[in-house]
CSV table of C-alpha atoms in Angstrom, one decimal:
chain,number,residue,atom,x,y,z
A,45,MET,CA,-0.5,62.5,9.1
A,46,LYS,CA,-0.9,59.2,8.0
A,47,GLN,CA,-3.8,61.9,5.7
A,48,VAL,CA,-0.8,63.4,4.0
A,49,THR,CA,0.8,60.1,3.6
A,50,ALA,CA,-2.6,59.4,1.1
A,51,LEU,CA,-2.3,62.6,-0.3
A,52,HIS,CA,1.0,62.4,-0.8
A,53,GLU,CA,1.3,59.3,-2.7
A,54,ARG,CA,-1.8,59.6,-4.9
A,55,TYR,CA,-1.1,63.2,-5.8
A,56,PRO,CA,3.0,62.7,-5.7
A,57,SER,CA,4.1,66.7,-7.2
A,58,ALA,CA,2.1,68.0,-4.9
A,59,LEU,CA,3.1,70.4,-2.0
A,60,ILE,CA,0.9,69.5,0.7
A,61,VAL,CA,0.3,72.4,3.0
A,62,GLY,CA,-2.3,72.3,5.3
A,63,SER,CA,-3.0,73.9,9.3
A,64,ALA,CA,-6.0,73.7,11.5
A,65,ALA,CA,-5.9,75.0,15.4
A,66,PRO,CA,-9.0,73.0,16.9
A,67,ASP,CA,-10.0,74.7,20.4
A,68,PHE,CA,-10.4,71.9,23.4
A,69,GLY,CA,-10.6,74.8,25.7
A,70,GLU,CA,-7.1,75.9,25.0
A,71,THR,CA,-5.5,76.1,20.8
A,72,HIS,CA,-4.0,72.4,19.1
A,73,THR,CA,-2.7,73.6,16.6
A,74,GLU,CA,-1.1,70.9,13.6
A,75,ASP,CA,0.4,72.0,10.7
A,76,VAL,CA,2.0,70.0,7.5
A,77,ILE,CA,4.0,71.2,4.9
A,78,CYS,CA,4.9,68.7,3.0
A,79,LEU,CA,6.8,68.6,-0.5
A,80,PRO,CA,7.1,66.7,-2.9
A,81,ASP,CA,10.2,64.2,-3.2
A,82,GLY,CA,8.6,63.9,0.7
A,83,LEU,CA,10.4,65.9,2.7
A,84,THR,CA,7.4,66.6,5.3
A,85,LEU,CA,7.6,69.0,7.8
A,86,PHE,CA,5.2,68.0,11.1
A,87,ALA,CA,4.0,70.3,14.4
A,88,SER,CA,1.3,69.9,17.0
A,89,GLY,CA,0.3,71.4,20.2
A,90,PHE,CA,-1.0,73.6,22.5
A,91,PRO,CA,1.0,76.9,21.9
A,92,ALA,CA,0.2,78.2,25.4
A,93,TYR,CA,2.0,75.2,26.6
A,94,GLU,CA,6.3,74.4,26.2
A,95,SER,CA,4.6,70.2,26.3
A,96,PRO,CA,4.1,68.0,24.7
A,97,TRP,CA,5.0,69.2,22.0
A,98,PHE,CA,5.6,67.0,18.5
A,99,VAL,CA,8.0,68.2,15.7
A,100,ASP,CA,8.5,65.9,13.4
A,101,GLY,CA,11.0,67.4,10.8
A,102,ASP,CA,13.9,70.2,10.0
A,103,PRO,CA,11.6,73.6,9.0
A,104,ARG,CA,15.3,74.9,7.6
A,105,THR,CA,15.7,72.2,6.4
A,106,VAL,CA,12.3,72.3,3.8
A,107,LEU,CA,12.8,76.0,3.8
A,108,ASN,CA,16.1,75.2,2.1
A,109,ALA,CA,15.0,73.3,-0.1
A,110,LEU,CA,12.6,75.6,-0.8
A,111,GLY,CA,15.3,78.1,-1.4
A,112,ILE,CA,13.0,80.7,0.8
A,113,ASP,CA,16.4,82.2,2.7
A,114,LEU,CA,15.3,83.8,6.8
A,115,ALA,CA,17.4,86.0,5.6
A,116,ASP,CA,15.7,88.1,3.5
A,117,LEU,CA,12.8,87.8,4.7
A,118,THR,CA,10.6,91.1,6.9
A,119,ASP,CA,11.2,91.0,10.4
A,120,GLU,CA,7.0,91.4,10.3
A,121,ASP,CA,7.5,87.6,8.1
A,122,ARG,CA,10.0,86.8,10.7
A,123,GLU,CA,8.0,87.5,13.7
A,124,TYR,CA,6.9,84.5,15.1
A,125,LEU,CA,9.2,81.8,13.9
A,126,TYR,CA,11.8,81.3,16.4
A,127,LEU,CA,12.6,78.4,14.8
A,128,ASP,CA,15.8,77.8,17.3
A,129,GLU,CA,13.6,78.7,20.4
A,130,GLU,CA,11.1,76.2,22.2
A,131,PRO,CA,8.1,74.9,19.6
A,132,HIS,CA,5.6,76.2,21.2
A,133,LEU,CA,7.6,80.1,20.5
A,134,THR,CA,6.9,79.4,17.0
A,135,ASN,CA,3.9,79.6,14.7
A,136,TRP,CA,3.6,76.6,12.7
A,137,GLY,CA,0.4,77.8,10.8
A,138,MET,CA,2.3,81.7,9.7
A,139,LEU,CA,5.8,79.1,8.7
A,140,GLY,CA,2.9,77.2,6.1
A,141,GLY,CA,1.3,80.4,5.0
A,142,LEU,CA,5.2,81.6,4.2
A,143,VAL,CA,5.8,78.0,1.9
A,144,LEU,CA,3.0,79.0,0.5
A,145,GLU,CA,3.3,82.9,-1.1
A,146,HIS,CA,6.2,80.9,-1.9
A,147,CYS,CA,5.3,79.2,-4.2
A,148,GLY,CA,2.9,82.1,-5.6
A,149,ARG,CA,-0.1,81.5,-3.9
A,150,ARG,CA,-1.2,84.2,-1.9
A,151,LEU,CA,-4.0,85.7,-0.8
A,152,ARG,CA,-6.3,86.9,-3.1
A,153,THR,CA,-9.7,89.1,-3.3
A,154,GLY,CA,-13.3,87.7,-3.6
A,155,LEU,CA,-14.4,83.8,-2.7
A,156,GLU,CA,-12.1,81.7,-4.0
A,157,MET,CA,-13.3,77.8,-3.1
A,158,SER,CA,-11.7,74.7,-3.3
A,159,VAL,CA,-14.7,71.1,-2.4
A,160,PHE,CA,-12.4,68.2,-1.3
A,161,ARG,CA,-14.1,64.9,1.5
A,162,VAL,CA,-12.4,63.8,4.3
A,163,ARG,CA,-12.7,60.2,6.2
A,164,HIS,CA,-11.8,59.6,9.7
A,165,THR,CA,-12.4,56.2,11.1
A,166,GLU,CA,-15.0,55.5,14.2
A,167,ASP,CA,-12.4,56.1,16.6
A,168,TYR,CA,-11.5,59.3,15.4
A,169,THR,CA,-15.1,60.9,15.0
A,170,SER,CA,-15.9,59.5,18.2
A,171,MET,CA,-13.4,61.8,19.6
A,172,MET,CA,-14.7,64.5,17.6
A,173,GLU,CA,-17.8,64.5,18.7
A,174,GLU,CA,-16.9,63.5,22.2
A,175,MET,CA,-15.2,67.7,22.0
A,176,TRP,CA,-17.3,68.8,20.7
A,177,MET,CA,-20.5,67.7,23.3
A,178,TRP,CA,-17.2,68.3,26.3
A,179,SER,CA,-16.5,72.1,24.6
A,180,ARG,CA,-20.1,73.2,24.0
């Protein structure tokens, strides 16, 4: 979340949608949606397990702020968006994709590239190195 906060401070009018799914022997997901007004949704956990999960923010509030009505979605778009259920049942990355699509960021054919630099603290870099060495 620290990185998202820093990005929002640097680019206050940007819509920030991020999704990561590192594999710790079991997939762990971290998903974030941050609107230009600062309204943020963050979800983190192991989809295969009920806990531990951390969800900060209300997905319905974010969708309402963007004018997305779940009732207007197709069954296919609503599949795996169980916002009233336990967090591990919702596909948070799919929710981010829905937000991007609604905001005009559709998947396109052909190669599209964005280049950016990610910086990590020394502690986090050490943790990533441990995970990489452990999962080999």
